[in-house]
mmCIF file of C-alpha atoms in Angstrom:
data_model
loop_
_atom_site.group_PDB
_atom_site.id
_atom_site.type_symbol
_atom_site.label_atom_id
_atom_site.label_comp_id
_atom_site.label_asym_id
_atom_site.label_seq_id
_atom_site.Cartn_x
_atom_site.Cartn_y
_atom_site.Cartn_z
ATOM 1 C CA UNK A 1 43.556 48.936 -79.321
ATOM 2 C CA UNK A 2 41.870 45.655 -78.807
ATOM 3 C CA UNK A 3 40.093 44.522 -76.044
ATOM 4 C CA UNK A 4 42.780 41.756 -74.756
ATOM 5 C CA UNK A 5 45.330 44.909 -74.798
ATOM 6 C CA UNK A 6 42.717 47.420 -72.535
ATOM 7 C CA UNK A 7 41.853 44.532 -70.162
ATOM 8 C CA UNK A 8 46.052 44.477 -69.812
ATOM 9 C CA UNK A 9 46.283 48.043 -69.591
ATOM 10 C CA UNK A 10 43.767 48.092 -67.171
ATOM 11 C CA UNK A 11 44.700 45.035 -64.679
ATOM 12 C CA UNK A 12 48.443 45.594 -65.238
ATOM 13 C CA UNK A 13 51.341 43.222 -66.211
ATOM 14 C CA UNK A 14 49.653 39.481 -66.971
ATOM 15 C CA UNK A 15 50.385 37.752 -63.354
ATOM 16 C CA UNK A 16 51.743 33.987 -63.789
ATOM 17 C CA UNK A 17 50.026 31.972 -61.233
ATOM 18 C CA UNK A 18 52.968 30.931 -58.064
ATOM 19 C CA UNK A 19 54.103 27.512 -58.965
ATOM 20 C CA UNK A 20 53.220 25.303 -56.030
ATOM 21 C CA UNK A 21 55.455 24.112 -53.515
ATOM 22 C CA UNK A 22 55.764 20.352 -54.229
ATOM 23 C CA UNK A 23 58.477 19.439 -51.450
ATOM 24 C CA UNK A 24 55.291 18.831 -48.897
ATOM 25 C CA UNK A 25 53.681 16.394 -50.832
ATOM 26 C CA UNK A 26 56.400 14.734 -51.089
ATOM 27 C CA UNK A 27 57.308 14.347 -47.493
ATOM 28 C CA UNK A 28 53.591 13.632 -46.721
ATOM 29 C CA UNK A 29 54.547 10.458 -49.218
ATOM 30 C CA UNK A 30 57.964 9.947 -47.964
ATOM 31 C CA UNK A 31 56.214 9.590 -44.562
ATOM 32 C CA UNK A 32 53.306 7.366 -45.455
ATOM 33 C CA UNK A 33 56.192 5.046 -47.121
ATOM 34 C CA UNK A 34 58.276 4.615 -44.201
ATOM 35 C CA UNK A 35 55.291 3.842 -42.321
ATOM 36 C CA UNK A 36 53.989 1.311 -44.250
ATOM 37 C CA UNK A 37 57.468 -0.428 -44.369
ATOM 38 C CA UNK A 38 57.939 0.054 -40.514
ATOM 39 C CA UNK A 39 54.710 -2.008 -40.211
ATOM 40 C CA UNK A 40 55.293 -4.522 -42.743
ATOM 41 C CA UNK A 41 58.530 -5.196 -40.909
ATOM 42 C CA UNK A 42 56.999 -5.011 -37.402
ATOM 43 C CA UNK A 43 54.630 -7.719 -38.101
ATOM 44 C CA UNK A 44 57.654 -10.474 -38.701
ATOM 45 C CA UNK A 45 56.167 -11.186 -41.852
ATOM 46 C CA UNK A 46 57.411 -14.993 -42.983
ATOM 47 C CA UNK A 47 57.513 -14.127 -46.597
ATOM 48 C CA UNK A 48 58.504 -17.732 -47.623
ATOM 49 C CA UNK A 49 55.321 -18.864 -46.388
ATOM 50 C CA UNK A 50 53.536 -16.783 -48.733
ATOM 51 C CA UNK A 51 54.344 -18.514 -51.638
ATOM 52 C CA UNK A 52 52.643 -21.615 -50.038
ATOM 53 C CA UNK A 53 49.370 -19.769 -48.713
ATOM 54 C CA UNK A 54 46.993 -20.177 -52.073
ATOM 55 C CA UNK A 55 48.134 -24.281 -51.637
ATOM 56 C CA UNK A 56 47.239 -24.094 -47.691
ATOM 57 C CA UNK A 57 44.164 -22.391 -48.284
ATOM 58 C CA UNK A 58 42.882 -24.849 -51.012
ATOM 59 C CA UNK A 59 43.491 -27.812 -48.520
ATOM 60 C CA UNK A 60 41.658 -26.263 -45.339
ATOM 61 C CA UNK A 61 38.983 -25.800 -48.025
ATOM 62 C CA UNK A 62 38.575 -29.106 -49.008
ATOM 63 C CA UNK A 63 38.551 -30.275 -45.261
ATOM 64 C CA UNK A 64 35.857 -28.143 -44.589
ATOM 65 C CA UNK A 65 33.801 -28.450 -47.461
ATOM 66 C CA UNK A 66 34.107 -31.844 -49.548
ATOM 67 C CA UNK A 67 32.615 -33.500 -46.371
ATOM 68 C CA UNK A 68 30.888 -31.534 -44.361
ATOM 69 C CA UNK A 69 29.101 -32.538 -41.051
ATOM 70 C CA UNK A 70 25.650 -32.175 -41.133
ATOM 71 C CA UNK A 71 24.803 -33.973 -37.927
ATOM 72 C CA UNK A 72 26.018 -30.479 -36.261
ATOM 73 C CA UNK A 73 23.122 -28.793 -38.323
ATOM 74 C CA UNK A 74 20.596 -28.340 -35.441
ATOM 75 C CA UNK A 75 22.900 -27.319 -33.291
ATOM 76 C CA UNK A 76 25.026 -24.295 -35.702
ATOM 77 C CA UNK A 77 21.507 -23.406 -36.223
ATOM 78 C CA UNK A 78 20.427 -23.258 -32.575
ATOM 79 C CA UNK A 79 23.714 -21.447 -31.817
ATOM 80 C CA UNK A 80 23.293 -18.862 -34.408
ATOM 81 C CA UNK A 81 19.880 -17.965 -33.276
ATOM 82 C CA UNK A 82 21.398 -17.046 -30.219
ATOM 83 C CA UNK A 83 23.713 -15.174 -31.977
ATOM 84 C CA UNK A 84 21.022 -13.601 -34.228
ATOM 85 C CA UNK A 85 18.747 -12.808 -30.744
ATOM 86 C CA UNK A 86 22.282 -11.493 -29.499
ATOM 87 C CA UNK A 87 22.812 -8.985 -32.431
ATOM 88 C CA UNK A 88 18.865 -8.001 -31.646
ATOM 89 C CA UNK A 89 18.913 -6.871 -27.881
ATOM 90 C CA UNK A 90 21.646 -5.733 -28.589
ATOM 91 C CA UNK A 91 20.944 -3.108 -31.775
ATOM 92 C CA UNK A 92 17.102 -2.205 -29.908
ATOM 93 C CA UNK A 93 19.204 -1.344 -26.647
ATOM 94 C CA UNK A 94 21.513 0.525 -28.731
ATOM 95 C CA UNK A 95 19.414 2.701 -31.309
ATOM 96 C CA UNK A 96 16.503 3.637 -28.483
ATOM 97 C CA UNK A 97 19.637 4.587 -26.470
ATOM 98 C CA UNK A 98 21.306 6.318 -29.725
ATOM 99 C CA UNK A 99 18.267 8.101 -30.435
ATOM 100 C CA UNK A 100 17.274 9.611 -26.896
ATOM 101 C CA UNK A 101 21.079 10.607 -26.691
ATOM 102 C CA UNK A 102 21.401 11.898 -30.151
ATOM 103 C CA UNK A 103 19.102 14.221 -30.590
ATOM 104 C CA UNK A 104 20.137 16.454 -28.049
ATOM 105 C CA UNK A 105 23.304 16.363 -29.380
ATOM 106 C CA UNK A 106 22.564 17.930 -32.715
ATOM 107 C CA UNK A 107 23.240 21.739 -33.798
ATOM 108 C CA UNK A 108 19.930 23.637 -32.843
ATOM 109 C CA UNK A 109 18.581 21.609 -30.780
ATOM 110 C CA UNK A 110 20.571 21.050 -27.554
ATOM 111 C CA UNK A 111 22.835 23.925 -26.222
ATOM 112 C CA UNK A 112 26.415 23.994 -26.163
ATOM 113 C CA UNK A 113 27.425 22.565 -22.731
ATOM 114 C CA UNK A 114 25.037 19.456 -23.698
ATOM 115 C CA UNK A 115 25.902 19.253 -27.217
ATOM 116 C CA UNK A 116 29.948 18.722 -26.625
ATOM 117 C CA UNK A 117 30.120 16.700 -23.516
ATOM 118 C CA UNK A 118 27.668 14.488 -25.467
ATOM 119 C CA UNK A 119 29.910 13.975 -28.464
ATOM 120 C CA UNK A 120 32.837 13.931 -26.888
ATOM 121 C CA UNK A 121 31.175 10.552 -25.006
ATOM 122 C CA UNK A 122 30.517 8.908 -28.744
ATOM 123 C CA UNK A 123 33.942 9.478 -29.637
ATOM 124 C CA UNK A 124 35.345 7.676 -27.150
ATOM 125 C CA UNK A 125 32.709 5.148 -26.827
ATOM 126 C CA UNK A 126 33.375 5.063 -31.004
ATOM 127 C CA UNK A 127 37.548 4.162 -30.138
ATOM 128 C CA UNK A 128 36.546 1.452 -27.725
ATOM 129 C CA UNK A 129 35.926 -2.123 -29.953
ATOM 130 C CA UNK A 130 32.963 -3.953 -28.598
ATOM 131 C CA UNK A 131 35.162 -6.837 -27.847
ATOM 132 C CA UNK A 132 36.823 -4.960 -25.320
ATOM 133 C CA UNK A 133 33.990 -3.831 -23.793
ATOM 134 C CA UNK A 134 32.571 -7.125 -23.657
ATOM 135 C CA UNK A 135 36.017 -8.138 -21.488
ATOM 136 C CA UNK A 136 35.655 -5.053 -19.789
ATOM 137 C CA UNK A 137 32.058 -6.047 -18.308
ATOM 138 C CA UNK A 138 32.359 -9.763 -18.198
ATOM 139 C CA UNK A 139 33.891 -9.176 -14.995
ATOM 140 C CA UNK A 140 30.209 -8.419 -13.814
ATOM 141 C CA UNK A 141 28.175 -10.128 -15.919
ATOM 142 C CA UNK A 142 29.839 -13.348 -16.667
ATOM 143 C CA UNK A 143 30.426 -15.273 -19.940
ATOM 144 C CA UNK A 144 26.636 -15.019 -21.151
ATOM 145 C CA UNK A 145 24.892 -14.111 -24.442
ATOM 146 C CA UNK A 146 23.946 -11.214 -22.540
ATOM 147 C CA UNK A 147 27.102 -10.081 -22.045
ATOM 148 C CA UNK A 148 27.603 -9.880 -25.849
ATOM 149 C CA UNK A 149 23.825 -7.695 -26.207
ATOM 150 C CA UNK A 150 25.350 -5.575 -23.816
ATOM 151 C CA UNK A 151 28.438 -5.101 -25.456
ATOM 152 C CA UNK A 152 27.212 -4.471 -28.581
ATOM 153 C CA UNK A 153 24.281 -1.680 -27.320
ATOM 154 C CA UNK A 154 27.354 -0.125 -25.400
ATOM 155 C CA UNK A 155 29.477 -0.421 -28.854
ATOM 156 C CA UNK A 156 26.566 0.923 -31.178
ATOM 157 C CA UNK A 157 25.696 3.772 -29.206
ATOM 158 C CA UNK A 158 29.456 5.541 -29.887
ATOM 159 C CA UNK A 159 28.203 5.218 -34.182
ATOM 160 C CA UNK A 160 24.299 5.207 -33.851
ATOM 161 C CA UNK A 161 24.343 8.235 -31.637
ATOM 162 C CA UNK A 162 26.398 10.421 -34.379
ATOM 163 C CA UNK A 163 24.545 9.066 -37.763
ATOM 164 C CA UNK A 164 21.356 10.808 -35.317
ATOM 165 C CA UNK A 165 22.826 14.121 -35.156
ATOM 166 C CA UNK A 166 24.036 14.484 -38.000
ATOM 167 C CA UNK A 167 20.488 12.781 -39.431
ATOM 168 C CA UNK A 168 18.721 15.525 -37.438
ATOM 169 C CA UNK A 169 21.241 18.122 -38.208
ATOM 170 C CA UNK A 170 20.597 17.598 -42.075
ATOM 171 C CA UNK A 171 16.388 18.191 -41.561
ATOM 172 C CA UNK A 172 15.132 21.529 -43.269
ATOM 173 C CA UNK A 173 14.493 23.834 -40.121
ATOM 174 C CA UNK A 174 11.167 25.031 -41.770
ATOM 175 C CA UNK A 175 9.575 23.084 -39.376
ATOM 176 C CA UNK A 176 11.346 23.152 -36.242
ATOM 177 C CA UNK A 177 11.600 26.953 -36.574
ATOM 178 C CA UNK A 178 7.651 27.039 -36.235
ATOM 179 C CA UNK A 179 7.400 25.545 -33.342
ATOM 180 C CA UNK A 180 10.090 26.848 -31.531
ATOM 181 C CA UNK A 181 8.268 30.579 -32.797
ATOM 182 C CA UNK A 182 4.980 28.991 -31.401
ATOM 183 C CA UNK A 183 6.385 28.800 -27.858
ATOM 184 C CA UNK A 184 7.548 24.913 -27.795
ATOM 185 C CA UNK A 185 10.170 23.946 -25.759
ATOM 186 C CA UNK A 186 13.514 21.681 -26.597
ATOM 187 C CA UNK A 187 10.975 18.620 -26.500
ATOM 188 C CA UNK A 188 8.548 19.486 -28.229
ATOM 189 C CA UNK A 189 10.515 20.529 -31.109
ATOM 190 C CA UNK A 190 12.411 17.117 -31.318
ATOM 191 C CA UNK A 191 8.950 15.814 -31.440
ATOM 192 C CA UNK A 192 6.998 17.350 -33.581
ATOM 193 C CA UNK A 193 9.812 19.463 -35.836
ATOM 194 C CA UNK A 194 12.390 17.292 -36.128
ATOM 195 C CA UNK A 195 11.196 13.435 -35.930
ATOM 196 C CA UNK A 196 8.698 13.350 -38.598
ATOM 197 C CA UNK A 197 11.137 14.298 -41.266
ATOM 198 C CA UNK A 198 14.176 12.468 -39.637
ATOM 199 C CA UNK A 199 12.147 9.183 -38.857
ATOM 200 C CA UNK A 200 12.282 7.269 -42.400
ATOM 201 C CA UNK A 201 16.353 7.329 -42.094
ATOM 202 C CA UNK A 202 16.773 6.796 -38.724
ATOM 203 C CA UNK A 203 14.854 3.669 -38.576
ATOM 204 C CA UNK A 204 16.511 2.767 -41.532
ATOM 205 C CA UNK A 205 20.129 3.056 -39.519
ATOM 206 C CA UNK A 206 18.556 0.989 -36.814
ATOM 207 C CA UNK A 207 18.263 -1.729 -39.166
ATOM 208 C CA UNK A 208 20.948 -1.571 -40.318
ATOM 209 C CA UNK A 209 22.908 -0.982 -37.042
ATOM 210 C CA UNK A 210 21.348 -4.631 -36.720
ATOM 211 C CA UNK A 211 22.998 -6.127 -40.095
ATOM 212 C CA UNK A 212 26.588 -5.002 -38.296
ATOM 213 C CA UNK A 213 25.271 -6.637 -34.832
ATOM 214 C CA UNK A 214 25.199 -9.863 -36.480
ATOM 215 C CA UNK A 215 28.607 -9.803 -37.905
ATOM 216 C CA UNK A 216 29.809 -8.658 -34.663
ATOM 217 C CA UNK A 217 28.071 -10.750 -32.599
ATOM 218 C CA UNK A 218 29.863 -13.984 -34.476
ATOM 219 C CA UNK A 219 33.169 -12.045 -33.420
ATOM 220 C CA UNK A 220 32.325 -11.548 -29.989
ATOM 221 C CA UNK A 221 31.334 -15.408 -29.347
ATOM 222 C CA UNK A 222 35.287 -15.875 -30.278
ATOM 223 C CA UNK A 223 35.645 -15.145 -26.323
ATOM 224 C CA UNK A 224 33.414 -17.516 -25.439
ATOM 225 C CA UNK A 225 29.873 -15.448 -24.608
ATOM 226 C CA UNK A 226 27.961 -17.796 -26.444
ATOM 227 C CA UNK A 227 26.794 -18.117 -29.862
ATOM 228 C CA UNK A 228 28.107 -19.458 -33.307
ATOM 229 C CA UNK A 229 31.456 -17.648 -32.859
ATOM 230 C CA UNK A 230 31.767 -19.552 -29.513
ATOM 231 C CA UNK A 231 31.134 -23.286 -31.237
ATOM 232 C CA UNK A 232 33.314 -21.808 -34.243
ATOM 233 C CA UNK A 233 35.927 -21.420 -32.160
ATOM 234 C CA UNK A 234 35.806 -24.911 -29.779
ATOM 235 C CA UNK A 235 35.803 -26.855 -32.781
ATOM 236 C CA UNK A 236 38.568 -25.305 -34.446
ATOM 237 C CA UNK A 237 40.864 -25.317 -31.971
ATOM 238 C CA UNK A 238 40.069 -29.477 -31.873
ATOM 239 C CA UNK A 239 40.574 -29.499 -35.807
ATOM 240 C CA UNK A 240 37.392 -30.698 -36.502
ATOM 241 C CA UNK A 241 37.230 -29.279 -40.562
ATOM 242 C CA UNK A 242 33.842 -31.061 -41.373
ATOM 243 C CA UNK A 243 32.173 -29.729 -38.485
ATOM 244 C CA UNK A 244 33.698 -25.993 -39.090
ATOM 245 C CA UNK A 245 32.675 -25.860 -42.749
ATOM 246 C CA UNK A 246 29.032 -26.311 -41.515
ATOM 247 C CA UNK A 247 29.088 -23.555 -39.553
ATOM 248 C CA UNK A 248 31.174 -21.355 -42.040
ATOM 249 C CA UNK A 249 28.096 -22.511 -44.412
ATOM 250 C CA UNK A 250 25.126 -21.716 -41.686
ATOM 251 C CA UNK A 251 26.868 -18.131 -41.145
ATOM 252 C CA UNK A 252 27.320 -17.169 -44.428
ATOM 253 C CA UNK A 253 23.185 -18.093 -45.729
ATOM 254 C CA UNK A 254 22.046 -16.962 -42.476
ATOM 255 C CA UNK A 255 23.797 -13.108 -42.728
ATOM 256 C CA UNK A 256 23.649 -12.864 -46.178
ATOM 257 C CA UNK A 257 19.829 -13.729 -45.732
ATOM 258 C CA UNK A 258 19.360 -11.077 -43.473
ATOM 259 C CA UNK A 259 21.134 -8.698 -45.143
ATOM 260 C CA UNK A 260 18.814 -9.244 -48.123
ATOM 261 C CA UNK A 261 15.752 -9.040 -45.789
ATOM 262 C CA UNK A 262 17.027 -5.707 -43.985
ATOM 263 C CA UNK A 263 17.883 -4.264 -47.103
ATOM 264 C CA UNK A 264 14.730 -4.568 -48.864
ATOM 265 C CA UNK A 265 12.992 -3.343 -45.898
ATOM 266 C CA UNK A 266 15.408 -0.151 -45.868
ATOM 267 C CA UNK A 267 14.094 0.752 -49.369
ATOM 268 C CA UNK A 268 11.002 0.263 -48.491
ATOM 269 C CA UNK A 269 11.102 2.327 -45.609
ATOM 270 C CA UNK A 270 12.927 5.473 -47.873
ATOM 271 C CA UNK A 271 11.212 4.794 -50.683
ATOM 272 C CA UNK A 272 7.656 5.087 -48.725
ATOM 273 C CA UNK A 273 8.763 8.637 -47.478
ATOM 274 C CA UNK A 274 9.499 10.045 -50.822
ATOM 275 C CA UNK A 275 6.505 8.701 -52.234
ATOM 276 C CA UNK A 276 4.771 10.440 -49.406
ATOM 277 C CA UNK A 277 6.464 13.845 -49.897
ATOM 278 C CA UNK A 278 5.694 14.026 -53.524
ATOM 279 C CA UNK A 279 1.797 13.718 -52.781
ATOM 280 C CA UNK A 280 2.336 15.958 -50.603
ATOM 281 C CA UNK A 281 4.140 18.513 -52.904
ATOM 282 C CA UNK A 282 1.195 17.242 -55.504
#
């Protein structure tokens, strides 16, 4: 008797594996499909436009950009500084409120009855755009640059406040557990257990929390809080193609320039930390 035929003997009959039910997939698709059309249709969709949309889009670009404005250079540039200080306020407001909020909100550090309450606030904060905050508390603060910081430290804190957690939540416990053994209290481990090992990424998050203020901060200036969105907007609505392809130009060097700058200094950041953890292993 070979082996094959006492493993057989042994386990029984040969058992052929339960084909899988294949009728929920396909709902799950037939589903997906229906709502895709229902949406398409919803939207009132001119599809005989569409045909002409690569023709319009190569004239609007030739308005903007075969003769473009430069005597609105100083002031695109002066506008987008406020939009730049805008994103700024706005991210430090944010990620120092993010952090302080954050941390007690991760596994092991805060308790239950803080830990849920706490996320349960980011998650709705999270489903709330920061342009409708920034309507919500215009009422109050009027149609200022401010406004738009505000909106977007409200805004950041619903994202910022979970990358911390779960930042803090990913940390070895070596370290934490020793102090907490030693007698130290809920602060005192977030100190000294927790934020030397989570620091490198979380200041990396902050700057880059700051990358997605400036986007958003061009967005928000669309309802009329100040900034290069706001001056985007006024001259489109007047038609004014040489003076919009300026700005188009003066957004697109100044964020791509500062994504370049935040990024390096990112790496630099987590690069610095593992080259400090391998002479420390060493």
């Amino acid at each position: 008797m070979t082996a094959t035929t006492t493993t057989r003997a042994a386990t029984g009959a040969l058992q052929i594996p339960v084909r899988p039910r294949s009728w929920p997939v396909r709902l799950a698709w037939a589903a997906v499909a229906v709502a895709i059309v229902a949406a398409f249709w919803d939207l009132g969709i001119e599809w005989s436009k569409l045909a002409s949309l690569p023709s319009d889009l190569a004239h609007y670009t030739r308005l903007m950009f075969s003769d473009p404005d430069w005597s609105k250079l100083p002031e695109a540039l002066y506008q987008t500084w406020r939009s730049v200080a805008m994103a700024w306020t706005g991210a430090l407001l944010g990620v120092v409120l993010s952090t302080l909020l954050g941390i007690p909100a991760a596994q092991g550090v805060g308790p239950l009855w803080v830990r849920l309450p706490l996320r349960w606030v980011f998650a709705v904060i999270r489903a709330v755009p920061e342009v409708v905050i920034a309507i919500i508390i215009l009422t109050v603060t009027g149609l200022t640059p401010f406004t738009g910081a505000l909106a977007l430290a409200i805004g950041g804190i619903g994202t910022h406040a979970k990358w911390t957690y779960e930042t803090i939540e990913s940390v070895p416990q070596g370290t934490s557990e020793a102090v907490r053994a030693s007698g130290g209290n809920v602060l005192e481990v977030a100190r000294w257990g927790l934020w030397p090992a989570a620091s490198p990424e979380l200041m990396s998050l902050g700057l880059y929390r700051f990358e997605i203020n400036v986007r958003t901060s061009a967005i928000l200036g669309l309802i009329g809080v100040g900034g290069i969105g706001d001056m985007l907007t006024g001259y489109t609505q007047y038609r004014e193609w040489d003076t919009v392809g300026v700005l188009i130009i003066v957004v697109i060097v100044v964020t791509m320039s500062i994504d370049a700058v935040s990024g390096r200094i990112r790496r630099r950041i987590m690069e610095g930390a593992k080259a400090r953890d391998l002479d420390r292993s060493a």
